[in-house]
Amino acid sequence: MMKACILKSALNTNTVWFVLLLCGLNLFIMHYSFLCADYIENEVNITTIVDNFLGIIIDVTVLFLISYLLTWRHMKAGLTITFFITLLWSFSNILYSRFFHHYLSISAIGQGGSLFNSEMIRCMLDGLRWTDLYFVLCVVLFSFHIKNVRQVKIFAKLFVVLMIMVGIAFCSYLVCYPPTPEHRYYVSFLHHRMKQHHLYTNWHLCYPNNAAFRRGGVRTLSYELFLDYAGTVELKEEQRKLIAQEIEKVRESVSGDLKTLSKINVIFIIVESYMSFTSDMKVNGKEVTPFLNSLKRDSLVYYNGKMHENVTIGESSDGQFIYMTGLFPLRAIITVSKARKIILPGLPKKLGKESRMVIPTVTSLWIQDEMCRQYGFNCLYSSKDYAGPSNLNDEQVFQLAMQKDNETYMPFFSVILTMSMHQPYTKQIDPTFPITDSSIPKDLACYLNACHYTDRQIERYFEHLKQTGLYDNSLIVIAADHPVHNTDFGGVSKDIPLYLVNVPKEIQTQMWQGVCNQIDVYTTLLDLLGIKSDWYGLGKSLLSPDYSNDIDERKWDVSEWIIRGDYFSE
């Protein structure tokens, strides 16, 4: 009888360990999906793998100990909570990464309204893969074993495991990370890690995927909470000097004496997921974007199809942020979650014109209402201002923009966001341009069809501008928020286009024709419009005779300091 009891107890203990192993396997699958997709920013070596292994153990142990205590030491309930947290966390991160290429952060979770928008849900469903059946299999295995779990004394053992893992992880940091010998002591090391003297030495802020891979979810999310709680960072004197140096470099690249375009309207069309390669494509002998191609040939249009994106985790909201502020987005969190609380050098403020933005979504998507106020827009028109169905298209977007153009005094600044080229690319939306060539992949065919549709809507908007006399009195900017990220369409270039319409030929001859960056658009517009300012962004004017498209880490660090330090509030 005693042997039977001992055997039963051993089997029960092994079942508990097996369920905990399943929890660890969930996190393992998540992390190594990032590794296989090459989302980890830095080189992966043996210390990276060891840290990841320790992080998984620490995450599972901490989650179980907390769940076990919260359920009044009920073993089955504690294991169930731990298992489903790790399962849902793993699945959510894998699905999220297929579109944003990052781990979920607290700032991303805080944008839940954006993630559960109908368009985003369609994208997520389109992102499901057959390999996701692992999670179904894992639930089956868990269900089979959890029913055999009984109470066992395991709390003390797990606590010891946790302490050992934390100790090993701490020793790993002591060996690898402190840059100077004085930080290789317990107290000074912790102080150094929690409150860095220079933000650019903090790899959690610079390389968030690398940090999450090495630290695991519990420590990464805790650290983000700490940074959020700490609020605005107090900038050091050395940081302020480096910020001033970067600002001065940009100011030197700006001519500042152009007056040709100073008193005209500025219309900025931000096209969703627009990529330059479409301008060179024909299907069945027909151009994919015939109107935009005609602009490329116009003598009053500056076109650059070699612009590199600078967006990070925030996708479309990052594209707007770059164009409206001349700053780089944050690398570790969704920028608008922080930027909505600080003073920004918004482009509407610099232009000093009556300004508005027309968007095809609800105002809560990417906090558009708050960000528009921070940028300095006078008006925001969103989905509630349209007549008709809630699933808006670019025809409706431009119709509303036309209506507002007719109601606005000149000069004005208008930003129009398009929507119809947004993923998923599962159906063709333009019946006038069907693509039936079987040699073109289905998603690419649907994307090209959407490009043709949006091209037609932009053409109709230009006709409106010409009919109302606004065209000749406007500088019109057409640029993409970012390229398509979740597919390479068979290896096409990820460059995005920039059109500047109504730029005199003599000015165009001075402008850079090679590879440039999104961050340069803000600087170039202020230069073209002859605006005097203490802030021209962190880009370089395309009018600069010594233009260079190089972007070093220092610029990203400076932008990070400016945003986290609320630099413009002083």
XYZ file of C-alpha atoms in Angstrom:
570
model
C 0.000 0.000 0.000
C 2.816 2.396 0.942
C 4.630 1.650 -2.333
C 1.451 2.344 -4.247
C 1.041 5.705 -2.483
C 4.648 6.618 -3.168
C 4.272 5.643 -6.828
C 1.039 7.647 -7.120
C 2.670 10.681 -5.539
C 5.645 10.410 -7.877
C 3.384 10.160 -10.927
C 1.408 13.203 -9.757
C 4.606 15.193 -9.223
C 5.838 14.209 -12.675
C 2.503 15.322 -14.155
C 2.918 18.740 -12.535
C 6.428 19.053 -13.953
C 5.141 17.963 -17.385
C 2.481 20.696 -17.386
C 5.108 23.268 -16.396
C 7.257 21.936 -19.233
C 4.355 22.561 -21.631
C 4.204 26.153 -20.356
C 7.909 26.548 -21.058
C 7.465 24.997 -24.495
C 4.839 27.632 -25.332
C 7.342 30.387 -24.624
C 10.097 28.483 -26.421
C 7.960 28.282 -29.589
C 7.284 32.031 -29.358
C 10.927 33.040 -28.949
C 12.258 30.772 -31.650
C 9.654 31.909 -34.150
C 11.262 35.354 -33.727
C 14.719 33.840 -34.094
C 13.798 31.904 -37.256
C 12.141 35.001 -38.762
C 15.353 36.977 -38.115
C 13.602 39.595 -35.964
C 16.377 39.661 -33.313
C 18.338 42.847 -34.014
C 21.784 41.793 -32.748
C 23.953 38.782 -33.477
C 22.787 35.710 -31.575
C 25.555 33.864 -29.726
C 25.827 31.310 -26.933
C 25.174 33.896 -24.193
C 22.003 34.969 -26.017
C 20.730 31.378 -26.034
C 21.664 30.810 -22.372
C 19.925 34.040 -21.340
C 16.828 33.029 -23.305
C 16.737 29.600 -21.644
C 17.029 31.211 -18.214
C 14.370 33.774 -19.128
C 11.878 31.051 -20.070
C 12.432 29.235 -16.772
C 12.095 32.458 -14.778
C 8.889 33.440 -16.637
C 7.194 30.072 -16.061
C 8.284 29.901 -12.434
C 7.173 33.439 -11.583
C 3.827 33.019 -13.346
C 3.118 29.736 -11.588
C 4.134 30.960 -8.133
C 1.883 34.000 -8.487
C -1.027 31.929 -9.872
C -0.528 29.300 -7.145
C -0.677 31.905 -4.387
C -3.625 33.782 -5.923
C -5.652 30.550 -6.056
C -4.896 29.817 -2.382
C -2.367 27.125 -3.307
C -4.758 25.182 -5.486
C -2.408 23.193 -7.735
C -4.760 22.488 -10.632
C -6.066 26.076 -10.812
C -2.554 27.522 -10.584
C -1.280 25.296 -13.389
C -4.304 26.052 -15.563
C -3.830 29.812 -15.227
C -0.107 29.536 -15.948
C -0.635 27.325 -18.976
C -3.224 29.538 -20.638
C -1.272 32.731 -19.919
C 1.813 31.272 -21.630
C -0.276 29.831 -24.465
C -2.161 33.063 -25.198
C 0.954 35.176 -24.749
C 2.900 33.003 -27.184
C 0.143 32.883 -29.799
C -0.542 36.636 -29.535
C 3.133 37.504 -29.939
C 3.588 35.210 -32.926
C 0.505 36.595 -34.664
C 1.408 40.199 -33.801
C 4.978 39.741 -35.054
C 3.814 38.648 -38.500
C 2.678 42.233 -39.096
C 4.756 44.371 -36.731
C 7.947 42.268 -36.423
C 8.139 42.970 -32.677
C 7.169 41.399 -29.397
C 4.010 42.726 -27.809
C 4.685 45.589 -25.449
C 2.511 47.260 -22.841
C 2.164 50.229 -25.195
C 0.870 47.866 -27.916
C -1.576 46.266 -25.497
C -2.687 49.767 -24.558
C -3.577 50.294 -28.224
C -6.066 47.422 -28.014
C -8.692 49.532 -29.735
C -6.376 49.777 -32.735
C -5.536 46.081 -32.773
C -9.204 45.091 -32.660
C -10.248 47.443 -35.436
C -12.079 45.523 -38.189
C -9.236 46.045 -40.656
C -6.671 44.813 -38.159
C -8.762 41.735 -37.353
C -8.923 40.908 -41.069
C -5.142 41.231 -41.239
C -4.656 39.008 -38.209
C -6.917 36.295 -39.596
C -5.060 36.446 -42.877
C -1.852 35.920 -40.911
C -2.822 32.506 -39.535
C -0.534 29.631 -40.573
C -0.946 25.861 -40.467
C 1.897 25.717 -37.944
C -0.459 27.439 -35.482
C -2.114 24.057 -35.022
C 0.642 23.496 -32.461
C -1.434 25.499 -29.997
C -4.440 23.245 -30.558
C -2.272 20.161 -29.976
C -0.812 21.728 -26.844
C -4.288 22.335 -25.409
C -5.164 18.680 -26.058
C -2.032 17.500 -24.229
C -2.726 19.854 -21.348
C -6.359 18.737 -21.053
C -5.285 15.101 -20.959
C -2.765 15.626 -18.133
C -4.379 18.312 -15.978
C -7.217 16.041 -14.898
C -4.651 13.793 -13.175
C -3.096 16.596 -11.146
C -3.470 16.486 -7.366
C -1.993 18.616 -4.612
C 1.768 18.155 -4.166
C 4.356 20.096 -2.208
C 6.302 21.872 -4.926
C 6.261 25.531 -3.904
C 9.583 25.454 -2.061
C 11.326 23.595 -4.887
C 10.134 26.106 -7.467
C 11.180 29.020 -5.298
C 14.675 27.535 -5.057
C 14.707 27.043 -8.853
C 13.707 30.673 -9.314
C 16.479 31.922 -7.045
C 19.063 29.784 -8.799
C 17.956 30.958 -12.252
C 17.950 34.607 -11.192
C 21.417 34.145 -9.714
C 22.777 32.592 -12.898
C 21.161 35.306 -15.009
C 22.624 37.994 -12.778
C 26.095 36.456 -13.066
C 25.651 36.397 -16.851
C 24.960 40.154 -16.844
C 27.963 40.809 -14.629
C 30.208 39.030 -17.089
C 28.720 40.425 -20.312
C 27.123 43.829 -19.864
C 28.610 46.347 -17.433
C 30.876 48.521 -19.591
C 33.247 49.536 -16.811
C 34.785 47.703 -13.824
C 33.062 49.953 -11.275
C 29.707 48.519 -12.304
C 30.701 44.931 -11.507
C 29.359 45.162 -7.986
C 25.866 44.399 -6.836
C 24.557 47.803 -5.774
C 26.316 49.904 -8.405
C 25.328 47.410 -11.120
C 21.629 47.597 -10.250
C 21.788 51.382 -10.147
C 23.486 51.391 -13.546
C 20.874 49.094 -15.108
C 17.814 50.858 -13.665
C 18.901 54.440 -14.300
C 21.357 54.699 -17.179
C 23.461 57.815 -17.506
C 22.980 57.693 -21.288
C 19.898 56.231 -22.921
C 21.852 55.023 -25.915
C 23.678 52.456 -23.750
C 20.350 50.883 -22.807
C 19.821 47.959 -25.169
C 16.201 47.566 -24.057
C 15.445 50.917 -25.721
C 17.676 50.397 -28.761
C 17.128 46.703 -29.470
C 13.759 45.744 -27.958
C 13.485 42.305 -29.603
C 16.960 41.381 -28.444
C 16.099 42.507 -24.918
C 12.814 40.571 -24.851
C 14.474 37.450 -26.247
C 17.168 37.523 -23.570
C 15.123 38.692 -20.603
C 11.780 37.026 -21.202
C 8.343 38.566 -20.788
C 8.157 39.135 -17.031
C 11.319 41.214 -16.777
C 10.776 43.025 -20.088
C 7.222 44.099 -19.252
C 8.259 45.017 -15.700
C 11.020 47.205 -17.069
C 8.617 48.916 -19.464
C 6.270 49.574 -16.544
C 9.192 51.057 -14.623
C 10.077 53.380 -17.506
C 6.456 54.429 -17.909
C 6.112 55.068 -14.178
C 9.332 57.091 -14.201
C 7.714 59.384 -16.779
C 9.800 62.106 -18.380
C 13.537 61.500 -18.319
C 15.746 64.247 -16.919
C 18.271 64.929 -19.657
C 21.936 65.132 -18.722
C 24.073 68.080 -19.749
C 26.046 65.926 -22.177
C 22.823 64.759 -23.815
C 21.664 68.342 -24.256
C 24.957 69.225 -25.928
C 24.634 66.305 -28.338
C 21.028 67.289 -29.132
C 22.147 70.863 -29.836
C 24.931 69.604 -32.100
C 22.523 67.490 -34.167
C 20.036 70.363 -34.465
C 22.816 72.674 -35.636
C 23.965 70.157 -38.269
C 20.471 70.054 -39.712
C 20.129 73.821 -39.643
C 23.334 74.107 -41.673
C 21.829 71.873 -44.389
C 18.849 74.210 -44.847
C 19.169 77.129 -47.281
C 16.464 79.149 -45.505
C 16.152 81.772 -48.262
C 13.578 80.212 -50.606
C 10.418 82.313 -50.897
C 8.883 80.934 -54.105
C 6.439 78.595 -52.317
C 6.008 80.461 -49.043
C 2.402 81.645 -49.427
C 0.664 78.686 -51.008
C -1.462 75.819 -49.735
C 0.231 72.596 -48.654
C -1.640 69.357 -49.345
C -0.036 66.182 -47.995
C -1.443 62.837 -49.213
C -0.125 59.911 -47.150
C -0.796 56.753 -49.158
C -1.192 53.499 -47.262
C 1.522 50.872 -47.986
C 2.563 52.443 -51.304
C 5.762 51.002 -52.819
C 7.853 52.437 -55.646
C 8.144 49.238 -57.666
C 4.491 49.560 -58.739
C 5.368 52.619 -60.856
C 7.471 50.460 -63.164
C 4.924 47.662 -63.551
C 2.529 46.864 -66.320
C -0.105 44.114 -66.361
C -1.420 43.006 -69.752
C 0.290 46.031 -71.263
C -1.453 48.480 -68.906
C 0.273 50.604 -66.290
C -0.643 49.778 -62.689
C -0.538 53.458 -61.649
C -0.976 55.489 -64.857
C -1.798 58.818 -63.183
C 1.045 58.746 -60.685
C 3.335 57.722 -63.535
C 2.223 60.820 -65.447
C 3.230 62.939 -62.453
C 6.725 61.455 -62.642
C 6.997 62.855 -66.181
C 5.652 66.305 -65.241
C 8.329 69.029 -65.347
C 6.912 70.603 -62.160
C 7.087 67.391 -60.130
C 10.040 66.226 -58.086
C 9.919 62.429 -57.843
C 12.160 60.183 -55.778
C 11.393 56.465 -55.790
C 14.341 55.558 -53.585
C 13.101 56.669 -50.188
C 13.823 54.362 -47.242
C 11.292 53.976 -44.445
C 12.170 54.920 -40.851
C 9.126 53.456 -39.081
C 9.482 51.016 -36.180
C 6.825 49.261 -34.114
C 4.054 51.811 -34.750
C 3.679 51.273 -38.514
C 1.234 53.850 -39.961
C 1.246 56.010 -36.833
C 5.051 56.141 -37.072
C 4.862 57.293 -40.685
C 2.600 60.188 -39.702
C 4.793 60.982 -36.699
C 7.949 61.197 -38.840
C 6.329 63.449 -41.460
C 4.647 65.701 -38.892
C 7.567 66.177 -36.455
C 10.884 65.389 -38.162
C 11.650 62.959 -35.325
C 12.399 59.249 -35.422
C 9.850 57.016 -33.696
C 10.730 55.185 -30.497
C 12.202 51.728 -30.995
C 10.866 49.835 -27.978
C 7.288 51.084 -27.623
C 4.550 52.491 -29.848
C 5.588 56.117 -30.155
C 2.156 57.738 -29.960
C 1.589 56.219 -26.499
C 4.409 58.469 -25.236
C 4.218 61.343 -27.732
C 0.609 62.178 -26.895
C 1.813 63.445 -23.486
C 4.578 65.786 -24.649
C 5.014 69.006 -26.620
C 5.795 68.329 -30.302
C 7.208 70.544 -33.074
C 4.256 69.698 -35.310
C 4.377 70.656 -38.980
C 0.995 72.475 -38.749
C 2.474 74.708 -36.044
C 5.482 75.518 -38.233
C 3.399 76.279 -41.326
C 1.076 78.612 -39.454
C -1.848 77.944 -41.779
C -5.397 76.775 -41.136
C -4.925 73.025 -40.913
C -6.924 69.823 -40.963
C -6.504 66.072 -41.297
C -8.889 63.695 -43.071
C -8.666 60.066 -41.973
C -10.709 56.974 -42.954
C -10.885 55.464 -39.457
C -12.207 56.192 -35.989
C -10.307 58.806 -34.020
C -9.237 56.280 -31.391
C -7.190 54.286 -33.925
C -3.555 55.092 -33.083
C -4.909 57.903 -30.845
C -5.468 60.128 -33.901
C -7.534 62.659 -31.958
C -4.870 63.280 -29.306
C -1.984 63.216 -31.784
C -3.678 65.728 -34.092
C -3.914 68.144 -31.176
C -0.237 67.574 -30.373
C 0.778 68.169 -33.991
C -1.264 71.387 -34.016
C -4.116 70.619 -36.434
C -7.215 72.784 -36.164
C -9.632 70.075 -37.339
C -9.777 66.303 -37.624
C -12.337 64.578 -39.844
C -12.818 60.862 -39.204
C -15.221 57.981 -39.937
C -18.086 59.752 -38.133
C -17.980 62.543 -40.729
C -18.676 60.282 -43.704
C -22.041 59.335 -45.142
C -22.563 55.719 -46.115
C -21.101 52.389 -44.918
C -18.560 52.121 -42.137
C -16.047 50.229 -44.299
C -14.616 53.313 -45.964
C -12.688 53.408 -49.224
C -10.444 55.965 -50.885
C -13.232 57.318 -53.076
C -15.090 58.400 -49.933
C -11.899 59.754 -48.359
C -11.148 62.043 -51.289
C -14.783 63.112 -51.620
C -14.688 64.360 -48.035
C -11.346 66.058 -48.691
C -12.881 67.835 -51.723
C -15.800 69.011 -49.622
C -13.490 70.437 -46.950
C -11.283 72.096 -49.586
C -14.346 74.055 -50.764
C -15.099 75.190 -47.211
C -11.592 76.332 -46.250
C -9.982 79.732 -46.562
C -6.566 79.886 -48.219
C -3.778 79.314 -47.518
C -4.371 76.010 -45.740
C -2.529 72.838 -44.772
C -4.365 69.584 -45.415
C -3.315 66.007 -44.677
C -5.251 63.151 -46.293
C -4.758 59.522 -45.274
C -5.758 56.785 -47.719
C -6.895 53.291 -46.733
C -7.739 51.038 -49.677
C -4.195 49.729 -50.184
C -4.116 48.299 -46.663
C -3.598 44.555 -46.259
C -4.858 41.846 -46.309
C -4.581 41.366 -50.054
C -7.162 38.642 -50.489
C -9.511 40.111 -53.093
C -9.405 42.555 -55.997
C -11.359 45.745 -55.282
C -11.157 47.484 -58.674
C -13.341 45.760 -61.320
C -11.958 48.085 -64.025
C -8.481 46.562 -63.677
C -8.846 42.799 -63.216
C -5.582 40.853 -62.955
C -5.991 37.295 -64.178
C -2.369 36.450 -64.976
C -1.742 33.177 -63.112
C 1.999 33.860 -63.027
C 1.378 36.747 -60.586
C 0.880 35.540 -56.977
C -2.615 36.155 -55.650
C -1.576 38.590 -52.890
C 0.520 40.627 -55.338
C -2.323 40.686 -57.867
C -4.716 41.990 -55.191
C -2.166 44.596 -54.079
C -1.588 45.856 -57.639
C -5.332 46.000 -58.191
C -5.684 48.149 -55.053
C -2.841 50.390 -56.242
C -4.680 50.995 -59.519
C -7.863 51.830 -57.616
C -6.147 54.381 -55.365
C -4.319 55.845 -58.360
C -7.723 56.578 -59.972
C -8.984 58.275 -56.797
C -5.893 60.471 -56.596
C -6.407 61.430 -60.246
C -9.998 62.461 -59.518
C -8.812 64.546 -56.571
C -6.267 66.335 -58.773
C -9.036 67.075 -61.289
C -10.996 68.678 -58.437
C -7.981 70.789 -57.464
C -7.601 72.030 -61.037
C -11.312 72.757 -61.467
C -11.448 74.810 -58.256
C -8.247 76.731 -58.964
C -6.438 75.215 -55.990
C -3.916 73.202 -57.992
C -1.679 76.071 -59.148
C -1.668 77.567 -55.648
C -0.671 74.399 -53.794
C 2.451 72.425 -52.995
C 1.199 68.835 -53.109
C 3.120 66.085 -51.347
C 2.433 62.405 -52.008
C 4.292 59.868 -49.882
C 3.786 56.414 -48.392
C 3.428 55.812 -44.667
C 5.499 52.614 -45.033
C 5.938 49.686 -47.444
C 4.084 46.384 -47.127
C 5.811 44.425 -44.366
C 4.154 41.041 -44.093
C 5.201 39.815 -47.549
C 8.080 40.425 -49.922
C 5.870 39.885 -53.016
C 8.563 37.673 -54.453
C 11.563 39.820 -53.540
C 10.584 43.329 -54.690
C 12.309 46.482 -53.460
C 10.930 47.973 -50.230
C 11.665 51.550 -51.339
C 8.783 53.995 -51.052
C 8.051 57.028 -53.273
C 8.014 60.773 -52.695
C 6.275 63.246 -55.022
C 6.546 67.022 -54.598
C 4.122 68.635 -57.053
C 4.501 72.257 -58.244
C 8.192 72.627 -57.495
C 9.808 74.930 -60.106
C 12.330 73.220 -62.384
C 15.163 75.502 -61.294
C 14.667 74.333 -57.690
C 14.361 70.675 -58.703
C 17.778 70.777 -60.342
C 19.266 71.525 -56.908
C 17.527 68.583 -55.220
C 19.027 65.216 -54.387
C 18.001 62.456 -56.794
C 19.417 59.407 -55.026
C 18.507 57.326 -51.951
C 16.891 59.376 -49.182
C 14.929 58.818 -45.958
C 11.443 59.508 -44.625
C 12.948 61.711 -41.930
C 14.160 64.108 -44.675
C 10.646 65.083 -45.817
C 9.907 67.379 -42.839
C 13.240 69.182 -43.231
C 12.852 69.524 -47.000
C 9.329 70.968 -46.754
C 10.395 73.670 -44.313
C 13.321 74.462 -46.599
C 11.144 74.608 -49.730
C 8.614 76.853 -48.016
C 11.294 79.233 -46.780
C 10.271 78.857 -43.134
C 12.645 80.194 -40.503
C 12.745 77.929 -37.482
C 14.907 76.770 -34.597
C 13.810 73.225 -35.421
C 14.080 71.632 -38.848
C 13.812 68.028 -37.724
C 16.589 65.454 -37.634
C 16.634 64.770 -41.363
C 18.545 66.548 -44.102
C 17.145 68.885 -46.710
C 17.074 67.342 -50.169
C 18.097 70.807 -51.358
C 21.406 70.602 -49.498
C 24.444 70.516 -51.835
C 26.217 68.119 -49.454
C 23.237 65.847 -48.792
C 24.017 62.397 -47.383
C 21.472 59.662 -46.655
C 23.512 58.089 -43.850
C 21.718 57.774 -40.516
C 23.867 56.791 -37.563
C 22.770 55.500 -34.162
C 23.431 58.920 -32.635
C 20.462 60.446 -34.477
C 18.174 57.695 -33.193
C 19.519 58.238 -29.673
C 19.011 61.999 -29.907
C 15.427 61.506 -31.055
C 14.874 59.081 -28.162
C 16.164 61.659 -25.677
C 14.029 64.437 -27.167
C 10.823 62.376 -26.912
C 11.489 60.797 -23.518
C 12.850 64.044 -22.125
C 9.937 66.212 -23.397
C 12.596 68.493 -24.858
C 10.255 71.054 -26.469
C 8.372 71.810 -23.264
C 11.262 73.944 -22.037
